[in-house]
Coordinates of C-alpha atoms and ligand atoms in Angstrom, one line a residue:
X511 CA -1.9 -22.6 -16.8
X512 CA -4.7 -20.6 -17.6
X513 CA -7.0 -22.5 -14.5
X514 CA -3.8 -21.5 -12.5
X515 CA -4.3 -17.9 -13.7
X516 CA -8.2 -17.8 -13.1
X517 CA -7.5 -19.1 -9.3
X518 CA -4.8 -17.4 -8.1
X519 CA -5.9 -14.2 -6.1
X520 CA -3.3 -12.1 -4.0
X521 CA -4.3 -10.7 -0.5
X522 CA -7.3 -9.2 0.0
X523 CA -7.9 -5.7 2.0
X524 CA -10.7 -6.6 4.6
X525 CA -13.8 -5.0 5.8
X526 CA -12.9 -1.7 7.8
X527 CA -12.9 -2.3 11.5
X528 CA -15.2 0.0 13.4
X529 CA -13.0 2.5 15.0
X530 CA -10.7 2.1 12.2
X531 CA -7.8 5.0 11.6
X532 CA -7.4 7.0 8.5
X533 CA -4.2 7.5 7.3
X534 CA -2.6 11.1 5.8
X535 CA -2.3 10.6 1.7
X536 CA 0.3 12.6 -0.1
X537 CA 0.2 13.1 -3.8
X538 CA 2.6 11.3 -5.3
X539 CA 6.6 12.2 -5.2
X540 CA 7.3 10.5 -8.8
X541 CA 11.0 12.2 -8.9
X542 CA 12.2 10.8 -5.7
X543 CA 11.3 7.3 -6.9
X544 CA 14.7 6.9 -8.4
X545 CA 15.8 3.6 -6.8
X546 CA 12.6 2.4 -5.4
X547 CA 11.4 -1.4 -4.5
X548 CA 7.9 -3.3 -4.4
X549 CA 8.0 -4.9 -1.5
X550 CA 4.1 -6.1 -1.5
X551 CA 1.2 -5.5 -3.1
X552 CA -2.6 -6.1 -2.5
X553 CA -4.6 -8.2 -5.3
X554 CA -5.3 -5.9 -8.7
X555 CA -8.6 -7.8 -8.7
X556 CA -9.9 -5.3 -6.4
X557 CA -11.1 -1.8 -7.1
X558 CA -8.3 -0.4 -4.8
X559 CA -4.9 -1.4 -4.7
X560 CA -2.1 -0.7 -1.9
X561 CA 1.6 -1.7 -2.6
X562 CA 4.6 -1.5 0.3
X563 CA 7.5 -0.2 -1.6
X564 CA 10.9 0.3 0.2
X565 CA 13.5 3.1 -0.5
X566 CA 16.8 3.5 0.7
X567 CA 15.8 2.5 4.4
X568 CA 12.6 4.6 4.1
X569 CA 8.9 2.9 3.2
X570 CA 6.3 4.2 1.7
X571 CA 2.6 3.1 0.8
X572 CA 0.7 3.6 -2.3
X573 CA -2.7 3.6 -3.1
X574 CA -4.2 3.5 -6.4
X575 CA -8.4 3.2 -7.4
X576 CA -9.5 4.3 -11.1
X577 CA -8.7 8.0 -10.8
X578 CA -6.1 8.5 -7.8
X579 CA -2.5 7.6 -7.1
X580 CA -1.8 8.8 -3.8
X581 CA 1.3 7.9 -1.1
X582 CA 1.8 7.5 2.4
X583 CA 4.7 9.8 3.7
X584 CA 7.8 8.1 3.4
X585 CA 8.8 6.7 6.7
X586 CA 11.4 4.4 8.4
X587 CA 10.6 1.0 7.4
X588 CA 9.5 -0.5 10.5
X589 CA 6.9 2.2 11.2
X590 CA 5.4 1.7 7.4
X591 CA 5.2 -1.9 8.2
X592 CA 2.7 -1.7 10.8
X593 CA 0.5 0.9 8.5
X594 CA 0.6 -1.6 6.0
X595 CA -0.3 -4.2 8.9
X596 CA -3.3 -2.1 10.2
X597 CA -4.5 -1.3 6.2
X598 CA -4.3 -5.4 5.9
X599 CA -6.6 -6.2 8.7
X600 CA -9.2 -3.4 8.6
X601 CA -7.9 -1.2 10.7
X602 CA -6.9 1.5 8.2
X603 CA -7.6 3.1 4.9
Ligands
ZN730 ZN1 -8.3 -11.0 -5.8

């Protein structure tokens, strides 16, 4: 269990692309998050973690590092899908 533990490792944010976008980060809305689900997250191992959550049929980003929690704008789905997409292969941060 434990060697299962040690080995397992979630996805893994990639080397920024040259050319690579920057997205707009919001402070987060913590009293809209009334029915709000995790839809993916990046591995904890690393110093900065994204997660996808969904809302209603609205999608939103976060980003959390030692001293920030910030938030994409929350966006239809599909649209938050392809952030997520670019942030997963370098192509934004
Ligand atoms: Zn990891």
């Amino acid at each position: 269990m434990s060697l299962l533990l040690a080995s397992y490792h979630g996805v893994h944010v990639p080397d920024l692309r040259p050319g690579h976008v920057k997205l707009r980060w919001l402070k987060p809305d913590w009293h809209r998050n009334t029915r709000v689900r995790e839809r993916s997250k990046t591995c904890p191992c690393r110093a900065v973690v994204y997660t996808l959550f969904q809302t209603g049929g609205l999608a939103f980003i976060q980003r959390v590092n030692a001293d920030d929690t910030v938030e994409t704008e929350r966006l239809r789905t599909a649209i938050t899908r392809e952030m997520w997409d670019w942030i997963l292969t370098g192509r934004a941060v």
